[in-house]
Coordinates of C-alpha atoms in Angstrom, one line a residue:
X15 CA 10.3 13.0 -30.4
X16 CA 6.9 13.4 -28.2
X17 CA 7.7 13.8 -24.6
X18 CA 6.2 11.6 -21.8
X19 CA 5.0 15.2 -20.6
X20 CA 3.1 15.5 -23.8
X21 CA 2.1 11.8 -23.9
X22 CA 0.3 12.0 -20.6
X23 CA -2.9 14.0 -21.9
X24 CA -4.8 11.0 -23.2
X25 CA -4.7 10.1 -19.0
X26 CA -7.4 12.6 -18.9
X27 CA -9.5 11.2 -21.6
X28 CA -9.1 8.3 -20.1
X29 CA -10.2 9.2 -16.9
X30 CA -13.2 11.4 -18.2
X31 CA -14.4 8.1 -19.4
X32 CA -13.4 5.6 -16.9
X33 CA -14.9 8.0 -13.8
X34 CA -18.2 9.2 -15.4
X35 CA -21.0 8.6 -13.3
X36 CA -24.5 9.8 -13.5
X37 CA -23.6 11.7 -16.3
X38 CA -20.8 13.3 -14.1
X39 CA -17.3 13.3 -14.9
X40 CA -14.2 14.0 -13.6
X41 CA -11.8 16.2 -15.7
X42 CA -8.0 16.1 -15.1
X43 CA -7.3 20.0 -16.3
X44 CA -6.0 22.1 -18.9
X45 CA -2.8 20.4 -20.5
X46 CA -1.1 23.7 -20.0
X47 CA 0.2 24.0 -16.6
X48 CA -2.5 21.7 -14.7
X49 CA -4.7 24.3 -14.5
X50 CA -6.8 24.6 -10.9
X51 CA -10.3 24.2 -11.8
X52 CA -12.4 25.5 -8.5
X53 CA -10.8 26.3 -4.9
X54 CA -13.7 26.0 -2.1
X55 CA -12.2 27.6 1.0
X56 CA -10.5 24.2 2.7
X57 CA -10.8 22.5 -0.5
X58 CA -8.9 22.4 -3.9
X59 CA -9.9 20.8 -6.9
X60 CA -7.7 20.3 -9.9
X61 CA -4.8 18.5 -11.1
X62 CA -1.6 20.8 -10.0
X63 CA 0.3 20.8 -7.2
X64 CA -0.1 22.7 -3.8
X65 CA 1.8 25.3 -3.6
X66 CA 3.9 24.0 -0.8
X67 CA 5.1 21.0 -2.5
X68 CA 5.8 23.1 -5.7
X69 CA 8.1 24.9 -3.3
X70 CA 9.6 21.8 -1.6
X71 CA 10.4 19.5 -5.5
X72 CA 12.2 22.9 -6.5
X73 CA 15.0 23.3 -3.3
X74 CA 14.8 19.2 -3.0
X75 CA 15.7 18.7 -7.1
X76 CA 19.0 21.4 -6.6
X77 CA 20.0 19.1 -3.5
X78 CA 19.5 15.9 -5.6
X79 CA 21.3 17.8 -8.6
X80 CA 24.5 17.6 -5.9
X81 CA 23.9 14.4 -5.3
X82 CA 24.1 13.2 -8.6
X83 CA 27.1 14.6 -8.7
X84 CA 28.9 12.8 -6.2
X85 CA 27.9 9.4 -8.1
X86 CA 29.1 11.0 -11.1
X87 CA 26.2 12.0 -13.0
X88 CA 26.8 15.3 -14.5
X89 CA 23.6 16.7 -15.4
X90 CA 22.0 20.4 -14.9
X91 CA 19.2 21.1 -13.3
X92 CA 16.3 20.6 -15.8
X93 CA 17.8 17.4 -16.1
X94 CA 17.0 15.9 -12.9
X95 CA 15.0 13.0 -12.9
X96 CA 12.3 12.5 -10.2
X97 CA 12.4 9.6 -8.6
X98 CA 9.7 7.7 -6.4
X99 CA 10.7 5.3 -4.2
X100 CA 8.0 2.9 -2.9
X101 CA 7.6 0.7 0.0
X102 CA 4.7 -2.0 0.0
X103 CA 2.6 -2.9 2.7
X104 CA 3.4 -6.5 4.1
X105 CA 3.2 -5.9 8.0
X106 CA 5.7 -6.1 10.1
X107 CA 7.8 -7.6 7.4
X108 CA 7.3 -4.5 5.3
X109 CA 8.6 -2.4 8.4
X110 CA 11.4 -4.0 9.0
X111 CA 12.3 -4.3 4.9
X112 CA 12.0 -0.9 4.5
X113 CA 14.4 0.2 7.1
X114 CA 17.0 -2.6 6.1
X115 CA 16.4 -1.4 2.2
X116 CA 16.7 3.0 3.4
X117 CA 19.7 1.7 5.4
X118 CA 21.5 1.0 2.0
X119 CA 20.3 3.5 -0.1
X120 CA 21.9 5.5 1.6
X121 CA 24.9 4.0 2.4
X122 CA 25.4 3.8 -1.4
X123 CA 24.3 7.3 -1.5
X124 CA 21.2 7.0 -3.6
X125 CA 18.6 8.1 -1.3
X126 CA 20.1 11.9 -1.0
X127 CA 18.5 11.3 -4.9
X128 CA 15.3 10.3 -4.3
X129 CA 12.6 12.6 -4.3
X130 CA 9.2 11.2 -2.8
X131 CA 8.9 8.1 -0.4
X132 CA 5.8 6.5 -0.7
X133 CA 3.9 3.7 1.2
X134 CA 1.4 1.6 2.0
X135 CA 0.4 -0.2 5.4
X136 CA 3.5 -1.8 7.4
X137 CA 5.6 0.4 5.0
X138 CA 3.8 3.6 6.5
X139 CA 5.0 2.2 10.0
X140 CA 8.1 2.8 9.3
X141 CA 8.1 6.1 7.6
X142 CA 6.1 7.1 10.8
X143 CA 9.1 6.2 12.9
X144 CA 11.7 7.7 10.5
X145 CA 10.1 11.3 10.1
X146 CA 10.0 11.6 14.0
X147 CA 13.8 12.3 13.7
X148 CA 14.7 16.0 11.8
X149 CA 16.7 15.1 8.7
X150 CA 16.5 11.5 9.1
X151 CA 17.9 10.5 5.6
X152 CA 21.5 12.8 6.6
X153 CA 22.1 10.5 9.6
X154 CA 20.1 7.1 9.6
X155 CA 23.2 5.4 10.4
X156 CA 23.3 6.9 13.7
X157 CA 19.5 7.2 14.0
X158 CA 18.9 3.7 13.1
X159 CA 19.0 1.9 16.8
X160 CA 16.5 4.2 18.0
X161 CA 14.2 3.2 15.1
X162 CA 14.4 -0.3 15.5
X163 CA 13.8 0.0 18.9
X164 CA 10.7 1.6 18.2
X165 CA 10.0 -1.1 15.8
X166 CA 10.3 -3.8 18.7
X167 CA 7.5 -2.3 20.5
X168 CA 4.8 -0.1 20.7
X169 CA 5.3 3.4 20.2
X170 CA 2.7 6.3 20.9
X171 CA 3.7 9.3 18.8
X172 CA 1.4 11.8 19.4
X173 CA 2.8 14.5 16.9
X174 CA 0.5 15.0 13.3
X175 CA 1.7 15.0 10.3
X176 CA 2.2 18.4 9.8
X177 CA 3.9 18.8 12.9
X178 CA 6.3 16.5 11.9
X179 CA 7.1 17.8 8.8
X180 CA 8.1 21.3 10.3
X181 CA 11.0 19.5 11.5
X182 CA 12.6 18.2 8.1
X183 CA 14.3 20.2 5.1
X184 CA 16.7 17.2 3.6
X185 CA 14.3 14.3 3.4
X186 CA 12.2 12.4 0.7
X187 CA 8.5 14.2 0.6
X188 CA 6.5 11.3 2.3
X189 CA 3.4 10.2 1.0
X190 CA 0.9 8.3 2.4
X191 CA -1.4 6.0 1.2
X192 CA -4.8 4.5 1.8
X193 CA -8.3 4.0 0.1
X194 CA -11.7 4.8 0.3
X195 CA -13.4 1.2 1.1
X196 CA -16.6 2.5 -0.5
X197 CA -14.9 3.4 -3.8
X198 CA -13.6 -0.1 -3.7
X199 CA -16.7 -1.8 -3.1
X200 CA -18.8 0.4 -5.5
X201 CA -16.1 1.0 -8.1
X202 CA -17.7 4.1 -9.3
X203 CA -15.1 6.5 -8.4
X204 CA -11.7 6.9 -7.8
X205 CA -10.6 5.0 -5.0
X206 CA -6.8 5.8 -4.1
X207 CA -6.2 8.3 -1.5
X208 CA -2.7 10.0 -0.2
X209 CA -2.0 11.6 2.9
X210 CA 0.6 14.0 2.4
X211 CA 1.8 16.9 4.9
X212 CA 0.4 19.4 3.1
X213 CA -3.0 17.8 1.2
X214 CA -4.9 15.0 1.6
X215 CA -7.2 13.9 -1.2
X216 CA -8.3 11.4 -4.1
X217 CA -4.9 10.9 -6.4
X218 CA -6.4 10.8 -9.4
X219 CA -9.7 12.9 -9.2
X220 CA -7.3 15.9 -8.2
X221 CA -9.6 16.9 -5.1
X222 CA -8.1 18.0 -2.1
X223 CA -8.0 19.1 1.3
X224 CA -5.6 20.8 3.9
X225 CA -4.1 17.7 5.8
X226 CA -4.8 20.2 9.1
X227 CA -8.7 20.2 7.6
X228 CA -8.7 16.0 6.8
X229 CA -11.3 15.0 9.2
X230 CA -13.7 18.2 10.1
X231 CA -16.7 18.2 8.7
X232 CA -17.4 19.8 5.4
X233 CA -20.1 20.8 3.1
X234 CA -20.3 22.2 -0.4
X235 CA -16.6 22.7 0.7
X236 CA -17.1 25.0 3.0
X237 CA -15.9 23.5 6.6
X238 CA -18.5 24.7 8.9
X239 CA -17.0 22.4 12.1
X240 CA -13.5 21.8 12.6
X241 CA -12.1 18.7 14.1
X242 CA -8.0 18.5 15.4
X243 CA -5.8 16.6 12.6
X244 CA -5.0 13.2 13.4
X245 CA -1.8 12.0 15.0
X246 CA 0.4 9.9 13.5
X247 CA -0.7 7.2 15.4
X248 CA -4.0 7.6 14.0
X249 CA -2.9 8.0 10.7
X250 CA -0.6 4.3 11.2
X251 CA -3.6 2.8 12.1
X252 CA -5.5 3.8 9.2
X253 CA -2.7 2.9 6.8
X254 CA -2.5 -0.4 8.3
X255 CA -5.8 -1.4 8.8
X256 CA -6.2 -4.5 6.3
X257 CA -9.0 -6.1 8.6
X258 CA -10.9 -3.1 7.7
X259 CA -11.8 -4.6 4.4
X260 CA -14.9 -6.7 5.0
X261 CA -14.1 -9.2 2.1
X262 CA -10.4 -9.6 3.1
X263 CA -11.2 -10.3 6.5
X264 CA -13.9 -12.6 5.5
X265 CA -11.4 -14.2 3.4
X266 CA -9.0 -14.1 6.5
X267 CA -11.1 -15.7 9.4
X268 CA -12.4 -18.5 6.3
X269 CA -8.6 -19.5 6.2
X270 CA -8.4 -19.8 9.6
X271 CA -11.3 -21.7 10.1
X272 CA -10.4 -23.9 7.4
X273 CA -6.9 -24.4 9.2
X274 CA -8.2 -24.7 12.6
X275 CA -10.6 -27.8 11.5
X276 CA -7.4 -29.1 9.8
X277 CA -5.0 -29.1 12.3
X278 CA -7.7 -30.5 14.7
X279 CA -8.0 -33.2 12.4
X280 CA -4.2 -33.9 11.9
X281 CA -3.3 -34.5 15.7
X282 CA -6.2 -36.5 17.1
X283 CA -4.6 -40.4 17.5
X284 CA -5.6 -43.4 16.4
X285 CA -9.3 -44.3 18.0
X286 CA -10.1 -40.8 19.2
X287 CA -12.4 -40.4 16.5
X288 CA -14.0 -43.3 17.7
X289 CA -13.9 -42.4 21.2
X290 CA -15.7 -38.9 20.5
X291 CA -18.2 -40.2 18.8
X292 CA -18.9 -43.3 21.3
X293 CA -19.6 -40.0 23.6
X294 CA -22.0 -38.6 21.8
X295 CA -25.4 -40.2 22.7
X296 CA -25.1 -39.2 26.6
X297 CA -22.7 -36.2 26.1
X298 CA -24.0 -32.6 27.2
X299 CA -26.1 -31.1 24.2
X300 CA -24.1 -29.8 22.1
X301 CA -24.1 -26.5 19.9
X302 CA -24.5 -26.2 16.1
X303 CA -20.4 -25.5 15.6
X304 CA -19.4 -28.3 18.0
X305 CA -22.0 -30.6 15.7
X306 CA -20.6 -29.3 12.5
X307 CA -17.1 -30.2 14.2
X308 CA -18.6 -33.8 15.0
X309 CA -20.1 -34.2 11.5
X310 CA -16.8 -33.7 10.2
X311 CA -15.1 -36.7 12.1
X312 CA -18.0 -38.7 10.5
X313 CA -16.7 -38.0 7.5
X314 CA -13.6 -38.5 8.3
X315 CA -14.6 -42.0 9.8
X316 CA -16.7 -42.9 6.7
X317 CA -13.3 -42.3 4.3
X318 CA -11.2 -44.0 7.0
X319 CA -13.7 -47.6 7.0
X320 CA -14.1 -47.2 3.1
X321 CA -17.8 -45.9 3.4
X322 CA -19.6 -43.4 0.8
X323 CA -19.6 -39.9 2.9
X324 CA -21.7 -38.5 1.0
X325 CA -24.4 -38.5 3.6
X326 CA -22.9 -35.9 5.9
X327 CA -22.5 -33.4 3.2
X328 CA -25.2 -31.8 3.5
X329 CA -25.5 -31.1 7.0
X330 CA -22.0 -29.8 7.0
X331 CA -22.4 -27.5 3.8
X332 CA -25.5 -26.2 5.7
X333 CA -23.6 -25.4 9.3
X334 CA -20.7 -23.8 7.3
X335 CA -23.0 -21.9 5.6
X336 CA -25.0 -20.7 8.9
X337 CA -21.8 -20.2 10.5
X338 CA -20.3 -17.8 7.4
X339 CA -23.3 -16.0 7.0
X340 CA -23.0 -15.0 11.2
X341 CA -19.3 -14.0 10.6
X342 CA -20.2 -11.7 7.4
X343 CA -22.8 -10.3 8.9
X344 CA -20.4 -9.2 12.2
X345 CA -17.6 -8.1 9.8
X346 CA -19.9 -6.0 7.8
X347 CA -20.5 -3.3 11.0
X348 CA -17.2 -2.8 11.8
X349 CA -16.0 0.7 11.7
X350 CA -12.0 1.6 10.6
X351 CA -11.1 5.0 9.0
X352 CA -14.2 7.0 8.9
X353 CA -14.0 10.6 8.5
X354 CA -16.3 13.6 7.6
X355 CA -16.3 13.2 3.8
X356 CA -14.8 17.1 2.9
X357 CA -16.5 16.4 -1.1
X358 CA -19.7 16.2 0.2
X359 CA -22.8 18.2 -1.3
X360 CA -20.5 19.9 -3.6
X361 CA -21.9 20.8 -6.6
X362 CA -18.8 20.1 -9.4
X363 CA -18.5 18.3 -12.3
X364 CA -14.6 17.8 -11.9
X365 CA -15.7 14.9 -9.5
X366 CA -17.2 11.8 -9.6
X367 CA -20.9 12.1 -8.3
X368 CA -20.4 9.3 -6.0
X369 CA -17.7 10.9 -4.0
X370 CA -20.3 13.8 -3.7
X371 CA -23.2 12.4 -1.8
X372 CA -22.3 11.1 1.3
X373 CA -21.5 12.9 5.0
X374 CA -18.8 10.3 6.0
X375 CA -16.6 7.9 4.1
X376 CA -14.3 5.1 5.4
X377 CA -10.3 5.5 5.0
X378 CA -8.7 2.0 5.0
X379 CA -5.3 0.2 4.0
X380 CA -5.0 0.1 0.4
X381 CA -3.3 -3.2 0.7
X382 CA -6.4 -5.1 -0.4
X383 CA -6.5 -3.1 -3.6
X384 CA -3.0 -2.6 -4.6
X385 CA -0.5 -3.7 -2.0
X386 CA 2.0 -0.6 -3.6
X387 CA 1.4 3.2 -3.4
X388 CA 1.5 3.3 -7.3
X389 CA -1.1 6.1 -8.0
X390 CA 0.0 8.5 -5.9
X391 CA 3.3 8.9 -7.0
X392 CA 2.0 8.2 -11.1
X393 CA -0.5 11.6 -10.6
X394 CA 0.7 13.7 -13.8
X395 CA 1.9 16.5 -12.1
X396 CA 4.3 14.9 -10.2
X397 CA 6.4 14.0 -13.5
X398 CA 8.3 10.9 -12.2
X399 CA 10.7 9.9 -14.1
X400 CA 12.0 6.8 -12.4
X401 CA 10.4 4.2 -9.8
X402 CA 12.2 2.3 -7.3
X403 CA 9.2 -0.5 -6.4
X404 CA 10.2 -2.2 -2.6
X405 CA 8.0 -5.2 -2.7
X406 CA 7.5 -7.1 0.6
X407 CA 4.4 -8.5 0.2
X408 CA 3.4 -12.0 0.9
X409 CA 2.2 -14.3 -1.8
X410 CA 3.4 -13.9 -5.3
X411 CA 6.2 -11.2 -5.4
X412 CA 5.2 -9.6 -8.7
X413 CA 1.3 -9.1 -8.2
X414 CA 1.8 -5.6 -7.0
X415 CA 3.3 -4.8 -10.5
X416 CA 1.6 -7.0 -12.4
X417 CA -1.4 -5.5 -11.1
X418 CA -0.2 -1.6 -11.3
X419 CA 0.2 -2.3 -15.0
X420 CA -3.4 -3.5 -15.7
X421 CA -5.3 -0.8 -13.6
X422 CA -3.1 2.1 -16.0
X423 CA -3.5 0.1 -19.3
X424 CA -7.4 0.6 -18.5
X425 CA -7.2 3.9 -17.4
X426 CA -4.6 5.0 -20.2
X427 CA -1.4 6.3 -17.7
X428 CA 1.8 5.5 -18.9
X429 CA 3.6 2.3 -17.3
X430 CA 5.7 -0.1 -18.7
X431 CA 4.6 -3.4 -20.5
X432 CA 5.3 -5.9 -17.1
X433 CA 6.5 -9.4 -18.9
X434 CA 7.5 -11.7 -16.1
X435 CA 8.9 -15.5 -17.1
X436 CA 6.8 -18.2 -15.0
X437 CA 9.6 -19.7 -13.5
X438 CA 10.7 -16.3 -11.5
X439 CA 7.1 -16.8 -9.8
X440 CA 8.9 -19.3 -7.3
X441 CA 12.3 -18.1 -7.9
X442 CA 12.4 -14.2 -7.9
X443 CA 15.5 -12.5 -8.9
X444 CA 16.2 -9.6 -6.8
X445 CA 16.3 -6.7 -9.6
X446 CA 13.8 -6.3 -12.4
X447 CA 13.9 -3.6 -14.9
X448 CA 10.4 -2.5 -16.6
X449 CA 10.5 0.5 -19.6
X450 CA 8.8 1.4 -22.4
X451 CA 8.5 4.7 -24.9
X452 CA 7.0 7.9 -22.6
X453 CA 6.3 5.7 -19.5
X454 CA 8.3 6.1 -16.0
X455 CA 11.0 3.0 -15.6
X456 CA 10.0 0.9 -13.0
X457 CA 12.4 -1.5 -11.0
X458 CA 11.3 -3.9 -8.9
X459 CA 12.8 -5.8 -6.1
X460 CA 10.9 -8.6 -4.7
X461 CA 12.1 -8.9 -1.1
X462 CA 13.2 -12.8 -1.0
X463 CA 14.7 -14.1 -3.7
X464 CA 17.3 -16.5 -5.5
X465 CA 20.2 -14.8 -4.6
X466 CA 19.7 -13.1 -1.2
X467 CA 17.7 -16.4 0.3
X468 CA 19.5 -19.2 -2.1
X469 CA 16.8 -22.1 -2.1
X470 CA 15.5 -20.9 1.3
X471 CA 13.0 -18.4 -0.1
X472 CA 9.6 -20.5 1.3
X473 CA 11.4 -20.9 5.3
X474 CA 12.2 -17.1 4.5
X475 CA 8.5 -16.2 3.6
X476 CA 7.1 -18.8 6.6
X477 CA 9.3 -17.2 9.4
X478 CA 8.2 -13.7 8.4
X479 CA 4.4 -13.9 8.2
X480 CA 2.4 -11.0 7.8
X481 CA 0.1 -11.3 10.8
X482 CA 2.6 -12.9 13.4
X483 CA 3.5 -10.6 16.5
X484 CA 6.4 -8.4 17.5
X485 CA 9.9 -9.3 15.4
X486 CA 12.7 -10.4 18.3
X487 CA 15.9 -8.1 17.8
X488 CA 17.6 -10.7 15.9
X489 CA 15.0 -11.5 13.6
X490 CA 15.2 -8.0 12.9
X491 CA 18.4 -7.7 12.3
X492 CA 18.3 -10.8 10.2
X493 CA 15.9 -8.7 8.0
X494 CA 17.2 -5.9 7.8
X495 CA 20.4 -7.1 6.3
X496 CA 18.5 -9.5 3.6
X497 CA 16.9 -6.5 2.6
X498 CA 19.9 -4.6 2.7
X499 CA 21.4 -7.1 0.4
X500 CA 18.9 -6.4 -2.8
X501 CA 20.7 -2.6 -2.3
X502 CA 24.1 -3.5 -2.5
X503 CA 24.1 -6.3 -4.6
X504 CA 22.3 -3.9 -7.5
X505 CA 24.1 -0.9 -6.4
X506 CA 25.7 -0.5 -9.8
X507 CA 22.1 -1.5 -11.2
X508 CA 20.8 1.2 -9.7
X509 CA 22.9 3.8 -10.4
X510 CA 23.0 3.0 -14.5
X511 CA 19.0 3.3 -13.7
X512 CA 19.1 7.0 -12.6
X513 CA 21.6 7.7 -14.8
X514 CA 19.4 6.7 -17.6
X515 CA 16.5 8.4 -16.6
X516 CA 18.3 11.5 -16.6
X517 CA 19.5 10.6 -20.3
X518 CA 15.9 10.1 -21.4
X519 CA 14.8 13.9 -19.4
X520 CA 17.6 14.8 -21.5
X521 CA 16.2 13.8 -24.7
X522 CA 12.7 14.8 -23.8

C-alpha cells in the first residue's frame, strides 16, 4: 500500500507548475526528509520544519500518546495521528464559537489530543486571549471567565507572540493565519501566510522568517534594519482585518448602500413621496447623492401611478456609477498590514519572482480568500493526519470546504472528495465526515444547524451577524453553549474519528 507520505510528492510538481512565474519557479524540496534548500541569515527557505517546532510535535505527540490512552486508544508512539484543529474567521461570532467549541473538547478530553490550533480572523481573537494564560488547555474551565471577559470588551495585550509562547509547554502549537493582499489580487504567487511563534512565512512556498525578524526590513535576505516584533494586538488586527480587502469592502459599503436606499424607501408614508418632490422646485440646491436619492422616488412614483420609468434610468445608473467610482477610488489607498517584504531582492529560484521584487507587501485577513486556515496546517511537512474544521462563517456553511477542496484539486494536495446534498445548504447537520485514499480526513461542523438550532437556524444566523458590536454576557453565553453542543452531541463521533486515523498511521 502507498503511504499518504509517499503520495504527497506530486504536491511539488504541482506547485512547480502552478507557481512558475517569469520563468521562475518555486520547488517544494527533496522528497527525502524536506531538504532546506538555502538559509539567508534571518531567512529560511525550504519545505521542513524549524527546528523549534520539530522539537515541540516530538514532546507534544508523547503527551497526546497519554492522552489517547485515557479515551482508550492503545496505540505507540509512531502511531499517533496529528491532528489540526481549525477555527474560521466569522467575527465576533467566530470568537465566541471557538471558545464554547475548546470548552468541550476538552471537557470530553479531546483537545489534550490535538496537535496544532489554527485560525483565521475572529478565530485568531480568541486564540489571542487564550495563549495569554500559561497552559491554557490544562485548566480552561477555570480560566474561562477571565476569557470571556476579555471577549466583552477591549483588551490591550501588549505581549508578542514569542513572548507569549515562553509561557506554554501543554498547549496546541498555534498558528496564525493571514494573506498577502497582493498575491490575491495578482494571483501569481502563493498567497497564504502563517504566523507562527517561531516563523512567519508563505505556507506553501516554504520561505520563512524569524517571527522576532517579521517586519524589519530585509534585503537579498540579509536584515540590514531591524524593527521590534509586533504585539499581539497588532498581530489581531492584522488577522482580522477583512475591510482591508479593497473588493470585499467595495462589495461591503455597495450592500449597504443598497440597504440604506431600501429601507429609506420602506418607511416613508403614504404622500411623502409626493410631498418631497412638491419641495423640490424652491428647495435649497441640492447635491448629486441627494438628487440620485430624489430620482429614485421618481421612480418609485412612476411604478406607483402605473407610468413607464424608464426615463430616470439613466440618470440614476449615471449617479451610482459616479458615486461607486468615488468610493473605489477611496478604498483603493487604504493601508492595513504592510510590512517590510523579508523576500525582497533575493535572488532564488525556490520562489516565485513576484514575491521577490517589491520592498513592502500588505498582510491582511485571509477571510476574503478562504475563510479557514486550510494551507497552513495541509503544508507536507506537517503530516496531518486528521482535521477537525470549526466553521462559523456566515453565509453558506460549507463554502470554506467546498472551496479548500477546489484550490488542492488544482494544486494537486491531498484532500478529500467534498460531496455535500443541496438540501443540507439550508439545513446543515452538525457533523460531516470527508476521506479519501492518502488524503487527511476532514470533519466539518457548521456552527448552526438542524439539531443544535432546530428550525431556528436563520434568527440564529440574524442575531449573530458578523459586523454587529460587542456580544452582551448572555448572548455569549447563549453561544457558547450552542457551540458547545456540536462537541458533545458528536463526542463519540469524534473519538471513532481519531481512532481511525490512528488505524490508517497504522497501516501506512
Amino acid at each position: 500500500m502507498i503511504s499518504r507520505r509517499q503520495f504527497q510528492s506530486p504536491i511539488k510538481e504541482a506547485l512547480l507548475s502552478d507557481l512558475r512565474v517569469d520563468g521562475c519557479c518555486a520547488d517544494i524540496g527533496e522528497a527525502s526528509g524536506f531538504k532546506t534548500l538555502q538559509e539567508h541569515g534571518s531567512v529560511r527557505i525550504g519545505h521542513s520544519l524549524n527546528k523549534k517546532e520539530e522539537e515541540f510535535v516530538a514532546i507534544r505527540r508523547n503527551d497526546i500518546l497519554q492522552s489517547l490512552n485515557k479515551l482508550k486508544i492503545t496505540c505507540s508512539e509512531n502511531e499517533v495521528p496529528n491532528i489540526a484543529l481549525l477555527g474560521s474567521g466569522g467575527g465576533s461570532r467566530a470568537m465566541v464559537g471557538l471558545l464554547g467549541s475548546l470548552d468541550q473538547l476538552q471537557k470530553a478530553g479531546l483537545l489534550d489530543c490535538v496537535l496544532y490550533l489554527s485560525g483565521v480572523s475572529g478565530s485568531t481573537w480568541c486564540m489571542a486571549s487564550l495563549y495569554q494564560e500559561s497552559d491554557w488547555s490544562t485548566k480552561l474551565d477555570s480560566v474561562k471567565d477571565k476569557i470571556i471577559q476579555r471577549l466583552s470588551g477591549p483588551a490591550i495585550d501588549e505581549q508578542t507572540l514569542t513572548d507569549q509562547w515562553n509561557q506554554q509547554s501543554k498547549d496546541p502549537f498555534p498558528i496564525y493565519s493571514a494573506i498577502d493582499k497582493h498575491s490575491k489580487q495578482s494571483k501569481d504567487s502563493d498567497p497564504w501566510f502563517e504566523i507562527t511563534p517561531y516563523e512567519a512565512g508563505y505556507s506553501l512556498t516554504g520561505a520563512f522568517v524569524e517571527t522576532s525578524n517579521f517586519g524589519s526590513k530585509f534585503e537579498n535576505g540579509r536584515k540590514i534594519k531591524n524593527q521590534p516584533e509586533i504585539d499581539m494586538l497588532y498581530l489581531q488586527a492584522l488577522c482580522g482585518s477583512a475591510f482591508a480587502d479593497g473588493d470585499e469592502n467595495f462589495k461591503f459599503i455597495l450592500e449597504k448602500i443598497i440597504e440604506w436606499i431600501l429601507h429609506i424607501l420602506s418607511i416613508m408614508k403614504p404622500g411623502m413621496l409626493e410631498e418631497m418632490r412638491k419641495e423640490g422646485p424652491n428647495s435649497p440646491p441640492i447635491d448629486e447623492y441627494h438628487q440620485l436619492l430624489m430620482d429614485l422616488v421618481d421612480m418609485n412614483l412612476s411604478v406607483l401611478n402605473g407610468k413607464d420609468p424608464s426615463a430616470h434610468d439613466e440618470s440614476i445608473r449615471t449617479m451610482l456609477i459616479d458615486l461607486l467610482k468615488t468610493l473605489y477610488e477611496c478604498i483603493a489607498q487604504w493601508i492595513w498590514g504592510r510590512k517590510y517584504n523579508f523576500l525582497y531582492n533575493m535572488k532564488d529560484e525556490a520562489v516565485p519572482a513576484a514575491l521577490l521584487k517589491s520592498e513592502m507587501r500588505d498582510y491582511i485577513d485571509a477571510g476574503p480568500l478562504l475563510n479557514s486556515p486550510y494551507f497552513s496546517v495541509l503544508r507536507e511537512e506537517r503530516d496531518i493526519d486528521l482535521i477537525i474544521s470549526l466553521d462559523f462563517s456566515d453565509g453558506d456553511p460549507f463554502t470554506t470546504v467546498r472551496e479548500a477542496a477546489e484550490t488542492c484539486k488544482k494544486l494537486k494536495i491531498p484532500f478529500p472528495e467534498v460531496n455535500i446534498p443541496e438540501e443540507d445548504v439550508k439545513k446543515p447537520k452538525d457533523f460531516y465526515v470527508f476521506k479519501g485514499q492518502n488524503t487527511p480526513t476532514v470533519i466539518h461542523i457548521p456552527l448552526f444547524n438542524v439539531v443544535n438550532c432546530g428550525g431556528d437556524i436563520k434568527e440564529w444566523r440574524e442575531k449573530y451577524g458578523t459586523f454587529q458590536g460587542s456580544y452582551s454576557a448572555e448572548m455569549i453565553t447563549d453561544l457558547m453553549e450552542v457551540a458547545g453542543k456540536n462537541i458533545t452531541n458528536n463526542r463519540d463521533n469524534l473519538v471513532e474519528e481519531v481512532r481511525q486515523a490512528m488505524k490508517n498511521t497504522r497501516d501506512e
